[in-house]
Every structure is written in C-alpha cells, then in structure tokens.
Amino acid sequence: MHALSIPTWIIHISSVIEWIVAILLIWSYGVITKNRAWWGLSYAMLPALISAMCACTWHYFDNSPNLEWLVTLQAAMTVTGNFTLCIAAWWLWRTSKSLET
C-alpha cells in the first residue's frame, strides 16, 4: 500500500465514511418528512459512493494493472452519479415548489 501516504489514506477513507453517513442521514430525513424526494437523493448518491470505493480498492492494491478496470468503473460511476444527483436535485426542487403552493 505504498501508492498513497497515510494522510492521503485518511482523507480517502474518511470521505467514504462521511458519504455513507450522509446517505443515511438524508434517508432518515426523508422518513421524518415523508418526502420521497429525499430518498431519491440518497439513492442518487450511491454511484458516487461506488466510485470512491473503486478508487480506494485500486489504491489498496498498489494501483495494480490487473485491476485497471476499476479505473474505468470509477469513471463510469462518477458520470452516472453526476447525472443521478442532478435528477435528484431537480426532483427535490420540484417537490419544494409543490409544497409552497
């Protein structure tokens, strides 16, 4: 695991943990408010979490060429996550507009 320094590992791992906690908190907020758009946001966050886990896994195995497919998967999940988060944000905006009227 010499590919990354200890401080960089701490940042990578804490970011993944923070993302998991954020997903759980957003899901809980959706339960409390009974607003399914918040559940949608928590689901929309999953591709970005998968992307981060791909990066951590690849670095854990010292950026092995045998696992280079993880880089492609990470990129695909990042793009997918950007789209799903955009759609979820739009859904939240639309839901908030309907609650105002």
Coordinates of N, CA, C and O in Angstrom, one line a residue:
M1 N 0.8 -1.2 0.0 CA 0.0 0.0 0.0 C 0.9 1.3 0.0 O 0.5 2.2 0.6
H2 N 2.0 1.2 -0.7 CA 2.9 2.4 -0.7 C 2.4 3.4 -1.8 O 3.1 4.4 -2.0
A3 N 1.3 3.2 -2.5 CA 0.9 4.1 -3.5 C 0.4 5.4 -2.9 O 0.6 6.5 -3.6
L4 N -0.1 5.4 -1.7 CA -0.6 6.6 -1.1 C 0.0 6.8 0.3 O 0.3 5.9 1.0
S5 N 0.2 8.1 0.7 CA 0.7 8.4 2.0 C -0.4 8.1 3.1 O -1.6 8.1 2.7
I6 N 0.0 8.0 4.3 CA -1.0 7.8 5.4 C -2.0 9.0 5.4 O -3.2 8.7 5.5
P7 N -1.6 10.3 5.4 CA -2.6 11.3 5.4 C -3.6 11.2 4.2 O -4.8 11.5 4.3
T8 N -3.1 10.8 3.0 CA -4.0 10.6 1.9 C -5.0 9.5 2.1 O -6.2 9.6 1.8
W9 N -4.5 8.4 2.7 CA -5.4 7.3 3.1 C -6.5 7.8 4.0 O -7.7 7.4 3.9
I10 N -6.1 8.6 5.0 CA -7.1 9.1 6.0 C -8.1 9.9 5.3 O -9.3 9.7 5.6
I11 N -7.7 10.7 4.3 CA -8.7 11.5 3.6 C -9.6 10.6 2.8 O -10.9 10.8 2.8
H12 N -9.1 9.7 2.1 CA -9.9 8.8 1.2 C -10.9 8.0 2.1 O -12.1 8.0 1.8
I13 N -10.4 7.4 3.2 CA -11.3 6.6 4.0 C -12.4 7.4 4.7 O -13.5 7.1 4.7
S14 N -11.9 8.6 5.2 CA -12.9 9.4 5.9 C -14.0 10.0 5.0 O -15.1 10.1 5.3
S15 N -13.6 10.2 3.7 CA -14.5 10.7 2.7 C -15.6 9.6 2.4 O -16.8 10.0 2.3
V16 N -15.2 8.4 2.3 CA -16.1 7.3 2.1 C -17.1 7.2 3.3 O -18.3 7.0 3.1
I17 N -16.5 7.2 4.5 CA -17.3 7.1 5.7 C -18.3 8.3 5.8 O -19.5 8.1 6.1
E18 N -17.8 9.5 5.5 CA -18.7 10.7 5.5 C -19.8 10.5 4.5 O -21.0 10.9 4.8
W19 N -19.5 10.0 3.3 CA -20.6 9.8 2.3 C -21.6 8.8 2.7 O -22.8 9.1 2.5
I20 N -21.2 7.7 3.4 CA -22.1 6.7 3.9 C -23.0 7.4 5.0 O -24.3 7.2 5.0
V21 N -22.4 8.1 5.9 CA -23.2 8.8 6.9 C -24.2 9.8 6.3 O -25.4 9.9 6.7
A22 N -23.8 10.5 5.3 CA -24.7 11.5 4.6 C -25.8 10.8 4.0 O -27.0 11.3 4.1
I23 N -25.6 9.7 3.3 CA -26.7 8.9 2.7 C -27.7 8.5 3.8 O -28.9 8.6 3.6
L24 N -27.2 8.0 4.9 CA -28.1 7.5 6.0 C -28.9 8.7 6.6 O -30.1 8.5 6.9
L25 N -28.2 9.8 6.8 CA -28.9 11.0 7.3 C -30.0 11.5 6.4 O -31.1 11.9 6.8
I26 N -29.7 11.5 5.1 CA -30.6 12.0 4.1 C -31.8 11.1 4.0 O -33.0 11.5 3.9
W27 N -31.5 9.8 4.1 CA -32.6 8.8 4.1 C -33.5 9.0 5.3 O -34.7 9.0 5.2
S28 N -32.9 9.2 6.5 CA -33.7 9.4 7.7 C -34.5 10.7 7.6 O -35.6 10.7 8.1
Y29 N -33.9 11.7 7.0 CA -34.7 12.9 6.9 C -35.9 12.7 6.0 O -37.0 13.2 6.2
G30 N -35.8 11.9 4.9 CA -36.9 11.5 4.1 C -38.0 10.8 4.9 O -39.2 11.0 4.6
V31 N -37.6 9.9 5.8 CA -38.5 9.2 6.6 C -39.3 10.1 7.5 O -40.5 10.1 7.6
I32 N -38.5 11.1 8.1 CA -39.1 12.0 9.1 C -40.1 12.9 8.4 O -41.2 13.2 8.8
T33 N -39.7 13.4 7.2 CA -40.6 14.4 6.5 C -41.6 13.7 5.6 O -42.5 14.4 5.0
K34 N -41.4 12.4 5.4 CA -42.3 11.6 4.5 C -42.2 12.2 3.1 O -43.2 12.1 2.3
N35 N -41.1 12.7 2.7 CA -40.8 13.2 1.4 C -39.9 12.3 0.6 O -38.7 12.1 0.9
R36 N -40.5 11.6 -0.4 CA -39.8 10.5 -1.1 C -38.6 11.1 -1.9 O -37.7 10.4 -2.3
A37 N -38.7 12.4 -2.2 CA -37.6 13.0 -3.0 C -36.3 12.9 -2.2 O -35.2 12.8 -2.8
W38 N -36.3 12.9 -0.9 CA -35.1 12.8 -0.1 C -34.5 11.4 -0.2 O -33.3 11.1 -0.2
W39 N -35.4 10.4 -0.3 CA -35.0 9.0 -0.5 C -34.3 8.9 -1.9 O -33.3 8.2 -2.0
G40 N -34.9 9.6 -2.8 CA -34.3 9.6 -4.2 C -32.9 10.2 -4.2 O -32.0 9.7 -4.9
L41 N -32.7 11.2 -3.4 CA -31.4 11.8 -3.3 C -30.4 10.8 -2.7 O -29.3 10.6 -3.1
S42 N -30.8 10.1 -1.6 CA -29.9 9.1 -1.0 C -29.6 8.0 -2.0 O -28.4 7.5 -2.1
Y43 N -30.5 7.5 -2.8 CA -30.2 6.5 -3.8 C -29.3 7.1 -4.9 O -28.4 6.5 -5.4
A44 N -29.5 8.4 -5.3 CA -28.7 9.0 -6.3 C -27.3 9.2 -5.8 O -26.4 9.4 -6.7
M45 N -27.0 9.2 -4.6 CA -25.6 9.3 -4.0 C -24.8 8.0 -4.1 O -23.6 8.0 -4.1
L46 N -25.5 6.9 -4.4 CA -24.8 5.6 -4.4 C -23.8 5.4 -5.5 O -22.7 4.9 -5.2
P47 N -24.0 5.9 -6.7 CA -23.0 5.7 -7.7 C -21.7 6.5 -7.3 O -20.6 6.0 -7.6
A48 N -21.8 7.6 -6.7 CA -20.6 8.3 -6.3 C -19.9 7.6 -5.2 O -18.6 7.6 -5.1
L49 N -20.6 6.9 -4.3 CA -20.0 6.1 -3.3 C -19.3 4.9 -3.9 O -18.2 4.6 -3.5
I50 N -19.9 4.3 -4.9 CA -19.2 3.2 -5.6 C -17.9 3.7 -6.2 O -16.9 3.0 -6.2
S51 N -18.0 4.8 -6.8 CA -16.8 5.4 -7.5 C -15.7 5.6 -6.4 O -14.5 5.2 -6.7
A52 N -16.0 6.1 -5.3 CA -15.0 6.3 -4.2 C -14.4 5.0 -3.8 O -13.2 4.8 -3.5
M53 N -15.3 4.0 -3.6 CA -14.8 2.6 -3.2 C -13.9 2.0 -4.3 O -13.0 1.3 -3.9
C54 N -14.2 2.2 -5.5 CA -13.3 1.8 -6.6 C -11.9 2.4 -6.5 O -10.9 1.7 -6.6
A55 N -11.9 3.7 -6.2 CA -10.6 4.3 -6.1 C -9.8 3.8 -4.9 O -8.6 3.5 -5.0
C56 N -10.5 3.6 -3.8 CA -9.8 3.1 -2.6 C -9.3 1.7 -2.8 O -8.2 1.3 -2.4
T57 N -10.1 0.9 -3.5 CA -9.7 -0.5 -3.7 C -8.5 -0.6 -4.7 O -7.6 -1.3 -4.4
W58 N -8.5 0.2 -5.7 CA -7.4 0.2 -6.6 C -6.1 0.7 -6.0 O -5.1 0.1 -6.1
H59 N -6.2 1.7 -5.1 CA -5.0 2.2 -4.4 C -4.6 1.2 -3.4 O -3.4 1.0 -3.1
Y60 N -5.5 0.5 -2.7 CA -5.2 -0.5 -1.7 C -4.3 -1.6 -2.3 O -3.4 -2.1 -1.7
F61 N -4.6 -2.0 -3.6 CA -3.8 -3.0 -4.3 C -2.6 -2.4 -5.1 O -2.2 -2.9 -6.1
D62 N -2.1 -1.2 -4.6 CA -1.0 -0.5 -5.2 C -1.2 -0.3 -6.7 O -0.2 -0.4 -7.5
N63 N -2.4 0.1 -7.1 CA -2.6 0.5 -8.5 C -2.3 -0.6 -9.5 O -1.6 -0.3 -10.5
S64 N -2.6 -1.8 -9.1 CA -2.3 -3.0 -9.9 C -2.8 -2.9 -11.3 O -4.0 -2.6 -11.5
P65 N -2.0 -3.1 -12.3 CA -2.5 -3.1 -13.7 C -3.6 -4.2 -13.9 O -4.5 -4.0 -14.8
N66 N -3.6 -5.2 -13.1 CA -4.7 -6.2 -13.2 C -6.1 -5.7 -12.8 O -7.1 -6.2 -13.2
L67 N -6.1 -4.6 -12.1 CA -7.3 -4.0 -11.6 C -7.6 -2.7 -12.3 O -8.4 -1.9 -11.8
E68 N -7.0 -2.5 -13.4 CA -7.2 -1.2 -14.1 C -8.6 -1.0 -14.6 O -9.1 0.1 -14.8
W69 N -9.4 -2.1 -14.7 CA -10.8 -2.0 -15.0 C -11.6 -1.2 -13.9 O -12.6 -0.6 -14.2
L70 N -11.0 -1.1 -12.7 CA -11.6 -0.3 -11.6 C -11.6 1.1 -11.9 O -12.5 1.9 -11.6
V71 N -10.6 1.6 -12.6 CA -10.5 3.0 -13.0 C -11.6 3.3 -14.0 O -12.2 4.4 -13.9
T72 N -11.9 2.4 -14.9 CA -13.0 2.6 -15.9 C -14.3 2.6 -15.2 O -15.2 3.5 -15.4
L73 N -14.5 1.7 -14.2 CA -15.7 1.6 -13.5 C -15.9 2.9 -12.6 O -17.0 3.4 -12.5
Q74 N -14.8 3.4 -12.0 CA -14.8 4.6 -11.2 C -15.3 5.8 -12.1 O -16.2 6.5 -11.7
A75 N -14.7 5.9 -13.3 CA -15.1 7.0 -14.2 C -16.6 6.9 -14.6 O -17.3 7.9 -14.5
A76 N -17.0 5.7 -14.9 CA -18.4 5.5 -15.2 C -19.4 5.8 -14.1 O -20.4 6.4 -14.3
M77 N -19.0 5.4 -12.9 CA -19.8 5.7 -11.7 C -19.8 7.2 -11.4 O -20.8 7.7 -10.9
T78 N -18.7 7.8 -11.6 CA -18.7 9.3 -11.4 C -19.7 10.0 -12.4 O -20.5 10.9 -11.9
V79 N -19.6 9.6 -13.6 CA -20.5 10.3 -14.6 C -22.0 9.9 -14.3 O -22.9 10.8 -14.2
T80 N -22.2 8.6 -14.0 CA -23.6 8.2 -13.6 C -24.1 9.0 -12.3 O -25.2 9.4 -12.3
G81 N -23.2 9.1 -11.4 CA -23.5 9.8 -10.1 C -23.8 11.3 -10.4 O -24.7 11.8 -9.7
N82 N -23.1 11.9 -11.3 CA -23.4 13.3 -11.6 C -24.8 13.4 -12.2 O -25.5 14.4 -11.8
F83 N -25.2 12.5 -13.0 CA -26.5 12.6 -13.6 C -27.6 12.3 -12.6 O -28.6 13.0 -12.5
T84 N -27.4 11.2 -11.8 CA -28.4 10.9 -10.8 C -28.6 12.0 -9.7 O -29.7 12.3 -9.3
L85 N -27.5 12.6 -9.3 CA -27.6 13.7 -8.4 C -28.3 14.9 -9.0 O -29.0 15.6 -8.3
C86 N -28.0 15.1 -10.3 CA -28.7 16.2 -10.9 C -30.2 16.0 -11.0 O -31.0 16.9 -10.7
I87 N -30.6 14.8 -11.3 CA -32.0 14.4 -11.4 C -32.6 14.5 -10.0 O -33.7 15.0 -9.8
A88 N -31.9 14.0 -9.0 CA -32.5 14.1 -7.6 C -32.6 15.5 -7.1 O -33.6 15.8 -6.4
A89 N -31.7 16.3 -7.5 CA -31.7 17.8 -7.1 C -32.9 18.4 -7.7 O -33.7 19.2 -7.1
W90 N -33.2 18.1 -9.0 CA -34.3 18.6 -9.7 C -35.6 18.2 -9.0 O -36.6 18.9 -8.8
W91 N -35.7 16.9 -8.7 CA -36.8 16.3 -8.0 C -37.1 17.0 -6.7 O -38.2 17.3 -6.4
L92 N -36.1 17.2 -5.9 CA -36.2 18.0 -4.6 C -36.7 19.4 -4.9 O -37.6 19.9 -4.2
W93 N -36.2 20.1 -5.9 CA -36.6 21.4 -6.2 C -38.1 21.4 -6.6 O -38.9 22.2 -6.1
R94 N -38.5 20.5 -7.5 CA -39.9 20.4 -7.9 C -40.8 20.1 -6.7 O -41.9 20.6 -6.6
T95 N -40.4 19.2 -5.8 CA -41.2 18.9 -4.7 C -41.3 20.1 -3.7 O -42.4 20.3 -3.2
S96 N -40.2 20.8 -3.6 CA -40.3 22.0 -2.7 C -41.2 23.1 -3.3 O -41.9 23.8 -2.6
K97 N -41.2 23.2 -4.6 CA -42.1 24.1 -5.3 C -43.6 23.7 -5.1 O -44.5 24.6 -4.8
S98 N -43.9 22.4 -5.1 CA -45.3 22.0 -4.9 C -45.7 22.1 -3.5 O -46.9 22.3 -3.2
L99 N -44.8 22.1 -2.5 CA -45.1 22.3 -1.1 C -45.4 23.8 -0.8 O -46.1 24.1 0.1
E100 N -44.9 24.7 -1.6 CA -45.1 26.1 -1.4 C -46.5 26.6 -1.8 O -47.0 27.5 -1.2
T101 N -47.1 25.9 -2.7 CA -48.4 26.3 -3.2 C -49.5 25.7 -2.5 O -49.4 24.8 -1.7

